[in-house]
Amino acid sequence: MTKEIHINAIIWHPELVEEFFLCVYTKESRFFDKFRMCFKSFALKKIIAFFLCLILGISLHAQTSLDSLLKVLDGLVERGNQYEEIKRQRIALLREDVLNQRLSLEELYHANLRLYNEYEVYICDSARHYINRNIEIATRLGRQDWLNESKLNKAHILATSGLYAEGVRLLESIDKRELSDKLLIDYYMSFENIYLYHAEYAEDDEYRPEYLKKMNAYRDSVLRLVPQDTYPYVITKGPSLVDQNRQKEAEELLENFLSKVAPDTREYAIITSILAFVYQYDDRADMQKLYLAKSAIADIKGVVKENNSLRALAELLYGVGDIERANNYMKKSMADASLYNARLRNVQASKMLPVIDHSYQLEKEMQRKKLQVFLWVISILSLFLILTIGYIIRQMKKLAKARSELVCANNELQKLNADLLDANHRQRLMNDALRETNCIKEEYIGRFLGLCSAYIDKLETYRRMLNKKAASGKVEELYKTLKSSQFIDEELAEFYRNFDNSFLNIFPDFVECFNRLLPEGESIVPKQGERLTTELRIFALIRLGITDSAKIASFLRYSITTIYTYRSKLKNKSLYRDDFEERVMKIGSFKA
């Protein structure tokens, strides 16, 4: 790479922009060393424009990543039972081992421990059951190390299930002088977790500072014992740095260790949730939502019912007006907390769920009222269009009669022949325009009226089906039906098919003519079973006179940015950059 690089080369080469993003996020200076000479060679105006483009690119990149993660999370919330089924099958196999009568007490201890590990973040009551059995086995065998290990495991379950006082008494019953280095770390971490959960539970309470003080004391004990660059060290040191207002150091520590952790694991979920906590204190809401989404995805895939990320993400989404998604996430979070029997998570979710659910119901009611208004407006517009068409037909009959009279007059007034020919030519152009308009309106009005009738019938059928399920008490089936987006997806697909068919009935050679505006090898060919692609639909709407990107985005259910990108991309690679859309408007013009 030369010392001086043209500014346009940086903007239009994605690999250079990507390198810049990487260097900014990793806080490296090599990008600036590599491009220092570039900035000395150009006017200040171009440099400012360049950085504005980069800042916009970073913002759009972060938002796109969050949107993608939320779509993945939506699917997992709706269809996450497949991971839970795999876990249940694994638990069933482990329970068969426990029921084996020929196992020795030592073997039974380890079999119970494996079941405890499966139930630890899944169902706390079952986890307590198997760890209690291990406490009995360790007592019978006189294994003090196993007894201490089992008590520490039980203390962890008591903390996550909200039994803080019981957990503290159990930990105090352990003589820490008998603990190995590993169990001593677990001992201090158990105390830390209990007082952390207790402080969360006692939010806005006078005893909260006391719980936080004890938590910090045990946290310091953990940090003195645990080796650096290990998972226990990172999850303990990260929050400690945040408490000291050293967010940047906490972010670097957690980000560096996150690359060593496998995704979709409990460790990954905890580290990403702590990172979200860091960004919360740093007032970076987008990054907080991004890492909460990553944590929630890992929790669902790991079948972790004792979770907090999904609830926290729901509250953030509610704050920015994403009511439906927040409602779905909060209900899922509360269902998980109930299954696990996590008292703290139930309390946290129960505070927000009624608020979110009420807002969700209000939004649905507003949408219903808007739909009624739209139906009335559409009906009135339909009547107006019918009257307009009648008027146009009447005018066309008058014009036809006028043409007949002009022909008779032409025989008598040959001297005006040239003027009459010119008038006839202008008249034909007007008639062509009227016939093209009439053809488009007749096609779309016919389709529109048919769709309205079909949608009313389908809505009535759908209403009856829901009413039938509600009347018969099938609440679960009714909930699943309301939650499913299959009905909307099918109707949207049918709507696009009707649009494609109507448009191609009017402009049958649109695709062929459109591809002539593109270079060879860049033609857009619809897939088998499709008549128009997304790009072709965008320019089909433009051909019909809908040029506003916001209206096109609303019609096709894409973001305005996506529509703008499609338009710019095709325009830039077309054979006619300067008047590409004007040429599209001329495709398939009606001919007499």
Coordinates of C-alpha atoms in Angstrom, one line a residue:
M1 CA 0.0 0.0 0.0
T2 CA 1.4 3.4 -0.9
K3 CA 1.9 6.2 1.6
E4 CA -0.9 8.3 0.0
I5 CA -4.3 6.7 -0.6
H6 CA -7.1 8.5 -2.4
I7 CA -10.0 9.2 -0.2
N8 CA -12.5 7.7 -2.6
A9 CA -10.6 4.5 -2.6
I10 CA -11.1 4.3 1.1
I11 CA -14.8 5.0 0.9
W12 CA -15.5 2.6 -1.9
H13 CA -13.4 -0.3 -0.9
P14 CA -15.2 -2.3 1.9
E15 CA -12.1 -4.1 3.0
L16 CA -10.4 -0.7 4.0
V17 CA -13.6 0.4 5.8
E18 CA -13.8 -2.9 7.6
E19 CA -10.2 -2.6 8.7
F20 CA -10.9 0.9 10.1
F21 CA -13.9 -0.5 12.1
L22 CA -11.7 -3.3 13.5
C23 CA -9.0 -0.9 14.5
V24 CA -11.5 1.5 16.2
Y25 CA -13.1 -1.3 18.2
T26 CA -9.8 -2.8 19.2
K27 CA -8.3 0.6 20.0
E28 CA -5.3 0.0 17.8
S29 CA -3.3 2.8 16.1
R30 CA -2.1 0.9 13.0
F31 CA -4.9 2.3 10.9
F32 CA -4.0 5.8 11.7
D33 CA -0.3 5.1 11.0
K34 CA -1.2 3.6 7.6
F35 CA -3.4 6.4 6.5
R36 CA -1.8 9.5 8.1
M37 CA -0.4 10.7 4.8
C38 CA -3.8 10.4 3.2
F39 CA -5.3 13.1 5.5
K40 CA -2.5 15.6 4.6
S41 CA -3.3 15.4 0.9
F42 CA -7.0 16.5 0.8
A43 CA -9.1 19.5 1.7
L44 CA -10.8 19.7 5.1
K45 CA -14.2 19.4 3.5
K46 CA -13.5 16.0 2.1
I47 CA -12.0 14.7 5.3
I48 CA -15.1 15.8 7.3
A49 CA -17.4 14.1 4.7
F50 CA -15.3 10.9 4.9
F51 CA -15.6 10.7 8.7
L52 CA -19.3 11.5 8.6
C53 CA -19.7 8.5 6.2
L54 CA -17.7 6.3 8.5
I55 CA -19.7 7.3 11.6
L56 CA -22.9 6.6 9.8
G57 CA -21.6 3.3 8.6
I58 CA -20.7 2.2 12.2
S59 CA -24.1 3.2 13.4
L60 CA -25.9 1.3 10.6
H61 CA -23.6 -1.7 11.2
A62 CA -24.5 -1.9 14.9
Q63 CA -28.2 -1.5 14.3
T64 CA -28.2 -4.1 11.6
S65 CA -26.4 -6.6 13.9
L66 CA -28.9 -5.9 16.7
D67 CA -31.9 -6.3 14.3
S68 CA -30.4 -9.7 13.1
L69 CA -29.9 -10.9 16.6
L70 CA -33.5 -9.9 17.6
K71 CA -34.9 -11.8 14.7
V72 CA -32.9 -14.9 15.8
L73 CA -34.1 -14.4 19.3
D74 CA -37.7 -14.0 18.1
G75 CA -37.4 -17.4 16.5
L76 CA -35.9 -19.0 19.6
V77 CA -38.6 -17.6 21.8
E78 CA -41.3 -19.0 19.5
R79 CA -39.6 -22.3 18.7
G80 CA -37.1 -22.9 21.6
N81 CA -38.7 -26.0 22.8
Q82 CA -36.5 -28.2 20.6
Y83 CA -33.5 -27.4 22.9
E84 CA -35.6 -28.2 26.0
E85 CA -36.7 -31.5 24.5
I86 CA -33.0 -32.5 24.0
K87 CA -32.3 -31.6 27.6
R88 CA -35.3 -33.7 28.9
Q89 CA -34.0 -36.6 26.9
R90 CA -30.5 -36.3 28.4
I91 CA -32.0 -36.0 31.9
A92 CA -34.1 -39.2 31.3
L93 CA -31.0 -41.1 30.4
L94 CA -29.2 -39.9 33.6
R95 CA -32.2 -40.8 35.7
E96 CA -32.0 -44.3 34.4
D97 CA -28.5 -44.5 35.8
V98 CA -29.7 -43.3 39.3
L99 CA -32.4 -46.0 39.3
N100 CA -29.8 -48.7 38.8
Q101 CA -30.0 -50.8 42.0
R102 CA -26.5 -52.2 41.5
L103 CA -24.7 -48.9 41.9
S104 CA -22.4 -48.4 44.8
L105 CA -22.9 -45.3 47.0
E106 CA -19.8 -43.7 45.4
E107 CA -21.2 -44.3 41.9
L108 CA -24.7 -43.1 43.0
Y109 CA -23.1 -39.9 44.4
H110 CA -21.6 -39.1 41.0
A111 CA -24.8 -40.0 39.2
N112 CA -26.8 -37.7 41.4
L113 CA -24.1 -35.0 40.8
R114 CA -24.6 -35.3 37.0
L115 CA -28.3 -34.8 37.4
Y116 CA -27.8 -31.9 39.7
N117 CA -25.6 -30.2 37.0
E118 CA -28.4 -30.7 34.5
Y119 CA -31.1 -29.3 36.8
E120 CA -29.0 -26.5 38.3
V121 CA -30.2 -23.8 35.9
Y122 CA -33.3 -25.7 34.7
I123 CA -35.5 -26.6 37.7
C124 CA -34.2 -25.7 41.2
D125 CA -36.5 -28.1 43.1
S126 CA -35.1 -31.1 41.2
A127 CA -31.6 -29.9 41.7
R128 CA -32.1 -29.6 45.5
H129 CA -33.6 -33.1 45.5
Y130 CA -30.5 -34.7 44.1
I131 CA -28.0 -32.6 46.0
N132 CA -29.9 -33.5 49.3
R133 CA -29.5 -37.2 48.3
N134 CA -25.7 -36.5 47.9
I135 CA -25.6 -34.9 51.3
E136 CA -27.1 -38.1 52.8
I137 CA -24.6 -40.3 50.9
A138 CA -21.6 -38.1 51.9
T139 CA -22.7 -38.3 55.6
R140 CA -23.1 -42.1 55.4
L141 CA -19.7 -42.5 53.9
G142 CA -18.0 -40.0 56.2
R143 CA -16.6 -38.1 53.2
Q144 CA -16.2 -34.6 54.6
D145 CA -15.0 -33.2 51.2
W146 CA -18.0 -34.5 49.4
L147 CA -20.3 -33.2 52.2
N148 CA -18.7 -29.7 51.8
E149 CA -19.0 -29.8 48.0
S150 CA -22.7 -30.8 48.2
K151 CA -23.4 -28.1 50.8
L152 CA -21.8 -25.5 48.5
N153 CA -23.9 -26.7 45.6
K154 CA -27.1 -26.5 47.7
A155 CA -26.2 -23.0 48.9
H156 CA -26.0 -22.0 45.2
I157 CA -29.5 -23.4 44.5
L158 CA -30.9 -21.7 47.7
A159 CA -29.5 -18.4 46.4
T160 CA -30.9 -18.6 42.9
S161 CA -34.3 -19.7 44.2
G162 CA -34.5 -16.8 46.7
L163 CA -33.9 -18.6 50.0
Y164 CA -31.1 -16.3 51.1
A165 CA -31.2 -16.7 54.9
E166 CA -31.3 -20.5 54.5
G167 CA -28.3 -20.3 52.1
V168 CA -26.3 -18.1 54.6
R169 CA -27.0 -20.5 57.5
L170 CA -25.9 -23.5 55.3
L171 CA -22.7 -21.8 54.4
E172 CA -22.0 -20.8 58.0
S173 CA -22.2 -24.4 59.0
I174 CA -19.2 -25.2 56.8
D175 CA -15.7 -25.0 58.4
K176 CA -13.8 -23.2 55.7
R177 CA -10.5 -24.5 57.2
E178 CA -11.4 -27.9 55.9
L179 CA -11.9 -26.7 52.3
S180 CA -9.5 -27.2 49.4
D181 CA -8.4 -24.2 47.4
K182 CA -11.1 -24.8 44.8
L183 CA -13.9 -25.3 47.3
L184 CA -12.7 -22.2 49.2
I185 CA -13.2 -20.2 46.1
D186 CA -16.6 -21.7 45.6
Y187 CA -17.4 -20.9 49.3
Y188 CA -16.6 -17.2 48.9
M189 CA -18.4 -17.0 45.5
S190 CA -21.5 -18.6 47.0
F191 CA -21.5 -15.9 49.7
E192 CA -21.0 -13.2 47.1
N193 CA -23.9 -14.5 44.9
I194 CA -26.3 -14.7 47.9
Y195 CA -25.7 -11.1 48.9
L196 CA -25.8 -10.0 45.3
Y197 CA -29.2 -11.6 44.8
H198 CA -30.3 -10.3 48.2
A199 CA -29.3 -6.7 47.2
E200 CA -31.3 -7.1 43.9
Y201 CA -34.3 -8.3 45.8
A202 CA -34.0 -5.5 48.4
E203 CA -34.0 -2.8 45.7
D204 CA -34.8 0.7 47.2
D205 CA -34.7 -0.9 50.7
E206 CA -32.7 0.5 53.6
Y207 CA -30.8 -2.9 54.0
R208 CA -29.5 -2.9 50.4
P209 CA -26.2 -1.0 51.1
E210 CA -25.5 -3.6 53.9
Y211 CA -25.9 -6.5 51.4
L212 CA -23.8 -4.8 48.8
K213 CA -21.0 -4.2 51.4
K214 CA -21.0 -7.9 52.4
M215 CA -21.0 -8.9 48.7
N216 CA -18.0 -6.7 48.0
A217 CA -16.1 -8.1 50.9
Y218 CA -16.6 -11.7 49.7
R219 CA -15.8 -10.5 46.1
D220 CA -12.4 -9.3 47.3
S221 CA -11.8 -12.6 49.0
V222 CA -12.5 -14.4 45.7
L223 CA -10.1 -12.1 43.8
R224 CA -7.3 -12.8 46.2
L225 CA -7.6 -16.6 45.7
V226 CA -8.7 -17.1 42.1
P227 CA -6.0 -17.3 39.3
Q228 CA -6.1 -14.5 36.7
D229 CA -7.4 -15.1 33.2
T230 CA -9.8 -17.7 34.4
Y231 CA -13.6 -17.7 34.1
P232 CA -14.3 -17.1 37.9
Y233 CA -11.7 -14.3 37.9
V234 CA -13.2 -12.5 34.9
I235 CA -16.9 -12.7 36.1
T236 CA -15.8 -11.4 39.5
K237 CA -13.3 -8.8 38.4
G238 CA -15.6 -7.3 35.7
P239 CA -18.4 -6.1 38.0
S240 CA -15.8 -5.0 40.5
L241 CA -14.2 -2.7 37.9
V242 CA -17.6 -1.2 37.1
D243 CA -18.2 -0.4 40.7
Q244 CA -14.9 1.5 40.6
N245 CA -16.1 3.5 37.5
R246 CA -13.4 1.7 35.4
Q247 CA -15.8 0.6 32.6
K248 CA -13.2 0.7 29.9
E249 CA -11.0 -1.8 31.8
A250 CA -14.0 -4.0 32.5
E251 CA -15.0 -3.9 28.8
E252 CA -11.5 -4.9 27.7
L253 CA -11.2 -7.7 30.2
L254 CA -14.5 -9.2 29.3
E255 CA -14.2 -8.8 25.6
N256 CA -10.7 -10.4 25.6
F257 CA -12.0 -13.4 27.5
L258 CA -15.2 -13.7 25.5
S259 CA -13.2 -14.8 22.4
K260 CA -12.0 -17.8 24.4
V261 CA -15.5 -19.0 25.4
A262 CA -17.7 -21.2 23.2
P263 CA -21.0 -19.6 22.1
D264 CA -24.3 -21.0 23.3
T265 CA -22.8 -21.9 26.7
R266 CA -23.8 -20.8 30.2
E267 CA -20.4 -19.1 30.5
Y268 CA -21.0 -17.1 27.3
A269 CA -24.4 -16.0 28.5
I270 CA -23.0 -14.8 31.8
I271 CA -20.1 -12.9 30.3
T272 CA -22.3 -11.2 27.7
S273 CA -24.8 -10.2 30.4
I274 CA -22.0 -8.6 32.4
L275 CA -20.9 -6.8 29.3
A276 CA -24.4 -5.5 28.9
F277 CA -24.2 -4.3 32.5
V278 CA -20.9 -2.5 31.7
Y279 CA -22.5 -0.7 28.7
Q280 CA -25.5 0.2 30.9
Y281 CA -23.2 2.2 33.2
D282 CA -21.5 3.7 30.1
D283 CA -24.8 4.9 28.7
R284 CA -24.4 2.9 25.5
A285 CA -28.0 1.5 25.1
D286 CA -27.5 0.0 21.7
M287 CA -24.5 -2.1 22.8
Q288 CA -26.4 -3.0 26.0
K289 CA -29.3 -4.4 23.9
L290 CA -26.8 -6.1 21.6
Y291 CA -25.2 -8.1 24.4
L292 CA -28.4 -8.8 26.2
A293 CA -29.7 -10.3 23.0
K294 CA -26.5 -12.5 22.8
S295 CA -26.9 -13.5 26.4
A296 CA -30.6 -14.4 26.0
I297 CA -29.9 -16.5 22.9
A298 CA -27.2 -18.4 24.7
D299 CA -29.6 -18.9 27.7
I300 CA -32.4 -20.3 25.5
K301 CA -30.1 -22.6 23.6
G302 CA -28.5 -23.8 26.9
V303 CA -32.1 -24.2 28.4
V304 CA -31.2 -21.8 31.3
K305 CA -34.4 -21.0 33.1
E306 CA -32.7 -19.0 35.8
N307 CA -32.0 -16.1 33.5
N308 CA -32.2 -12.3 33.7
S309 CA -31.1 -11.1 30.2
L310 CA -34.4 -11.7 28.4
R311 CA -36.3 -9.7 31.1
A312 CA -33.8 -6.8 31.0
L313 CA -33.9 -6.7 27.2
A314 CA -37.7 -6.7 27.3
E315 CA -37.7 -3.6 29.6
L316 CA -35.3 -1.8 27.2
L317 CA -37.4 -2.6 24.2
Y318 CA -40.5 -1.4 25.9
G319 CA -38.7 1.9 26.6
V320 CA -38.1 2.4 22.9
G321 CA -41.6 1.5 21.8
D322 CA -41.1 -2.1 20.6
I323 CA -44.2 -3.2 22.6
E324 CA -45.1 -6.5 20.9
R325 CA -41.5 -7.9 21.1
A326 CA -41.1 -6.7 24.7
N327 CA -44.4 -8.4 25.6
N328 CA -43.3 -11.7 24.1
Y329 CA -39.9 -11.6 25.8
M330 CA -41.4 -10.7 29.2
K331 CA -43.9 -13.5 29.1
K332 CA -41.2 -16.0 28.1
S333 CA -39.0 -14.7 31.0
M334 CA -41.8 -15.0 33.5
A335 CA -42.6 -18.5 32.3
D336 CA -38.9 -19.5 32.7
A337 CA -38.8 -18.0 36.2
S338 CA -42.0 -19.9 37.2
L339 CA -40.6 -23.2 35.9
Y340 CA -37.3 -22.7 37.7
N341 CA -39.1 -21.3 40.8
A342 CA -36.8 -18.3 40.9
R343 CA -38.5 -16.0 43.3
L344 CA -36.3 -12.9 42.5
R345 CA -36.9 -13.2 38.7
N346 CA -40.6 -13.7 39.2
V347 CA -40.8 -10.5 41.3
Q348 CA -38.8 -8.6 38.8
A349 CA -40.8 -9.8 35.8
S350 CA -44.2 -9.3 37.6
K351 CA -43.5 -5.6 38.1
M352 CA -43.2 -4.9 34.4
L353 CA -45.4 -7.6 32.7
P354 CA -48.7 -5.9 33.5
V355 CA -47.4 -2.5 32.3
I356 CA -46.1 -4.0 29.0
D357 CA -49.1 -6.2 28.5
H358 CA -51.5 -3.2 29.0
S359 CA -49.5 -1.1 26.5
Y360 CA -49.6 -4.1 24.1
Q361 CA -53.4 -4.4 24.3
L362 CA -53.8 -0.6 23.8
E363 CA -51.6 -0.8 20.7
K364 CA -53.7 -3.7 19.3
E365 CA -56.9 -1.8 20.0
M366 CA -55.5 1.3 18.2
Q367 CA -54.5 -0.9 15.2
R368 CA -58.0 -2.3 15.1
K369 CA -59.6 1.1 15.1
K370 CA -57.1 2.2 12.4
L371 CA -58.1 -0.8 10.3
Q372 CA -61.8 0.2 10.6
V373 CA -61.0 3.7 9.5
F374 CA -58.9 2.5 6.6
L375 CA -61.7 0.2 5.4
W376 CA -64.1 3.1 5.4
V377 CA -61.6 5.3 3.5
I378 CA -60.9 2.6 1.0
S379 CA -64.7 2.1 0.5
I380 CA -65.1 5.8 -0.2
L381 CA -62.1 5.9 -2.5
S382 CA -63.5 2.9 -4.3
L383 CA -66.8 4.6 -4.9
F384 CA -65.0 7.7 -6.0
L385 CA -62.9 5.7 -8.5
I386 CA -66.0 4.0 -9.9
L387 CA -67.6 7.4 -10.5
T388 CA -64.4 8.7 -12.0
I389 CA -64.2 5.8 -14.4
G390 CA -67.8 6.3 -15.4
Y391 CA -67.0 10.0 -16.1
I392 CA -64.0 9.0 -18.1
I393 CA -66.0 6.5 -20.2
R394 CA -68.7 9.2 -20.8
Q395 CA -66.0 11.6 -21.9
M396 CA -64.5 9.0 -24.2
K397 CA -67.9 8.5 -25.8
K398 CA -68.1 12.2 -26.3
L399 CA -64.7 12.3 -27.8
A400 CA -65.5 9.4 -30.2
K401 CA -68.6 11.3 -31.3
A402 CA -66.5 14.5 -31.8
R403 CA -64.0 12.5 -34.0
S404 CA -66.9 11.3 -36.2
E405 CA -68.1 14.9 -36.6
L406 CA -64.5 16.0 -37.4
V407 CA -64.3 13.3 -40.1
C408 CA -67.5 14.6 -41.8
A409 CA -66.2 18.2 -41.5
N410 CA -62.9 17.1 -43.0
N411 CA -64.6 16.3 -46.3
E412 CA -66.2 19.7 -46.4
L413 CA -63.2 21.7 -45.2
Q414 CA -60.1 20.3 -47.0
K415 CA -58.3 23.5 -46.4
L416 CA -58.2 22.8 -42.7
N417 CA -56.8 19.3 -43.2
A418 CA -53.4 20.0 -41.8
D419 CA -54.8 21.6 -38.6
L420 CA -57.2 18.7 -38.1
L421 CA -54.5 16.1 -38.6
D422 CA -52.4 17.8 -35.9
A423 CA -55.4 18.0 -33.6
N424 CA -56.2 14.3 -34.2
H425 CA -52.6 13.4 -33.3
R426 CA -52.8 15.2 -30.0
Q427 CA -56.2 13.6 -29.4
R428 CA -54.7 10.1 -30.0
L429 CA -52.0 10.8 -27.5
M430 CA -54.5 11.9 -24.9
N431 CA -56.6 8.8 -25.6
D432 CA -53.6 6.5 -25.2
A433 CA -52.9 8.1 -21.9
L434 CA -56.5 7.7 -20.8
R435 CA -56.6 4.1 -21.9
E436 CA -53.4 3.3 -20.1
T437 CA -54.7 4.9 -16.9
N438 CA -58.1 3.1 -17.4
C439 CA -56.3 -0.2 -17.9
I440 CA -54.2 0.2 -14.8
K441 CA -57.2 1.3 -12.7
E442 CA -59.5 -1.5 -13.9
E443 CA -56.9 -4.1 -13.3
Y444 CA -56.0 -2.9 -9.8
I445 CA -59.6 -2.0 -8.8
G446 CA -60.7 -5.5 -9.8
R447 CA -57.9 -7.1 -7.9
F448 CA -58.4 -4.8 -4.9
L449 CA -62.2 -5.5 -4.6
G450 CA -61.5 -9.2 -4.9
L451 CA -58.8 -9.0 -2.2
C452 CA -61.0 -7.0 0.1
S453 CA -63.8 -9.5 -0.3
A454 CA -61.4 -12.4 0.2
Y455 CA -59.8 -10.8 3.3
I456 CA -63.2 -10.1 4.9
D457 CA -64.1 -13.8 4.4
K458 CA -60.8 -14.9 5.8
L459 CA -61.0 -12.6 8.8
E460 CA -64.5 -13.8 9.5
T461 CA -63.3 -17.5 9.2
Y462 CA -60.3 -16.7 11.4
R463 CA -62.5 -14.9 14.0
R464 CA -64.9 -17.9 14.1
M465 CA -62.1 -20.3 14.6
L466 CA -60.6 -18.2 17.5
N467 CA -64.1 -17.8 19.0
K468 CA -64.7 -21.5 18.8
K469 CA -61.4 -22.2 20.6
A470 CA -62.1 -19.6 23.2
A471 CA -65.6 -20.9 23.7
S472 CA -64.3 -24.5 24.1
G473 CA -61.7 -23.4 26.7
K474 CA -58.7 -24.3 24.5
V475 CA -56.7 -21.4 25.9
E476 CA -53.3 -22.9 25.1
E477 CA -54.3 -23.5 21.5
L478 CA -55.8 -20.1 21.2
Y479 CA -52.5 -18.6 22.6
K480 CA -50.4 -20.5 20.1
T481 CA -52.7 -19.5 17.2
L482 CA -52.5 -15.8 18.2
K483 CA -48.8 -16.0 18.7
S484 CA -48.2 -17.6 15.3
S485 CA -47.4 -15.3 12.3
Q486 CA -48.3 -18.0 9.8
F487 CA -51.6 -16.4 8.9
I488 CA -50.0 -13.0 8.2
D489 CA -47.1 -14.5 6.3
E490 CA -49.4 -16.5 4.0
E491 CA -51.7 -13.5 3.4
L492 CA -48.6 -11.3 2.7
A493 CA -47.3 -13.9 0.2
E494 CA -50.7 -14.0 -1.5
F495 CA -50.9 -10.2 -1.6
Y496 CA -47.5 -10.1 -3.4
R497 CA -48.6 -12.8 -5.9
N498 CA -51.7 -10.7 -6.7
F499 CA -49.6 -7.6 -7.1
D500 CA -47.1 -9.4 -9.4
N501 CA -49.9 -10.9 -11.5
S502 CA -51.8 -7.6 -11.8
F503 CA -48.7 -5.7 -12.7
L504 CA -47.5 -8.2 -15.3
N505 CA -51.0 -8.3 -16.8
I506 CA -50.6 -4.6 -17.6
F507 CA -46.9 -4.6 -18.4
P508 CA -46.2 -8.2 -19.6
D509 CA -42.7 -7.4 -21.0
F510 CA -41.6 -5.3 -17.9
V511 CA -38.9 -7.8 -16.8
E512 CA -37.4 -8.1 -20.2
C513 CA -37.4 -4.4 -20.8
F514 CA -36.0 -3.7 -17.3
N515 CA -33.1 -6.1 -17.9
R516 CA -32.2 -4.2 -21.1
L517 CA -31.3 -1.3 -18.9
L518 CA -28.7 -3.4 -17.1
P519 CA -25.2 -4.6 -18.3
E520 CA -24.9 -8.1 -19.7
G521 CA -24.6 -10.6 -16.9
E522 CA -26.4 -8.4 -14.4
S523 CA -30.0 -9.4 -15.4
I524 CA -32.5 -10.0 -12.6
V525 CA -34.3 -13.3 -13.2
P526 CA -37.1 -14.3 -10.8
K527 CA -36.7 -17.7 -9.1
Q528 CA -38.9 -20.6 -10.1
G529 CA -42.4 -20.0 -8.8
E530 CA -41.9 -16.2 -8.5
R531 CA -42.9 -13.6 -11.0
L532 CA -41.1 -10.6 -9.6
T533 CA -38.1 -10.3 -7.2
T534 CA -37.9 -7.7 -4.4
E535 CA -35.8 -5.4 -6.7
L536 CA -38.3 -5.8 -9.6
R537 CA -41.2 -5.0 -7.2
I538 CA -39.5 -1.8 -6.0
F539 CA -39.2 -0.6 -9.6
A540 CA -42.7 -1.9 -10.5
L541 CA -44.1 0.5 -7.8
I542 CA -41.9 3.3 -9.3
R543 CA -43.4 2.4 -12.7
L544 CA -46.9 2.9 -11.2
G545 CA -45.9 6.3 -9.9
I546 CA -45.0 5.5 -6.3
T547 CA -41.5 7.0 -6.0
D548 CA -41.3 7.8 -2.3
S549 CA -39.0 5.3 -0.6
A550 CA -41.0 5.5 2.7
K551 CA -44.2 4.4 0.9
I552 CA -42.3 1.7 -1.0
A553 CA -40.8 0.4 2.3
S554 CA -44.2 0.4 3.9
F555 CA -45.7 -1.6 1.0
L556 CA -42.9 -4.2 0.8
R557 CA -42.3 -4.3 4.7
Y558 CA -38.6 -3.3 4.4
S559 CA -36.7 -0.5 6.1
I560 CA -36.3 2.8 4.2
T561 CA -32.5 2.1 4.2
T562 CA -33.0 -1.2 2.5
I563 CA -35.2 0.4 -0.2
Y564 CA -32.7 3.2 -0.7
T565 CA -29.9 0.7 -1.0
Y566 CA -31.7 -1.4 -3.6
R567 CA -32.5 1.7 -5.7
S568 CA -28.9 3.1 -5.5
K569 CA -27.3 -0.2 -6.2
L570 CA -29.3 -0.9 -9.4
K571 CA -29.0 2.7 -10.5
N572 CA -25.2 2.6 -10.1
K573 CA -24.7 -0.6 -12.0
S574 CA -27.2 0.3 -14.8
L575 CA -26.3 1.4 -18.3
Y576 CA -28.1 4.8 -17.7
R577 CA -27.1 6.2 -14.3
D578 CA -28.3 9.7 -15.0
D579 CA -31.9 8.8 -16.1
F580 CA -32.3 5.2 -15.0
E581 CA -35.6 5.7 -13.1
E582 CA -37.0 7.9 -15.9
R583 CA -36.4 5.1 -18.4
V584 CA -38.1 2.6 -16.0
M585 CA -41.2 4.9 -16.1
K586 CA -41.3 4.5 -19.9
I587 CA -41.2 0.7 -19.9
G588 CA -44.3 -0.9 -21.3
S589 CA -46.2 2.3 -22.0
F590 CA -49.7 1.6 -23.4
K591 CA -49.9 1.6 -27.2
A592 CA -53.1 1.9 -29.1

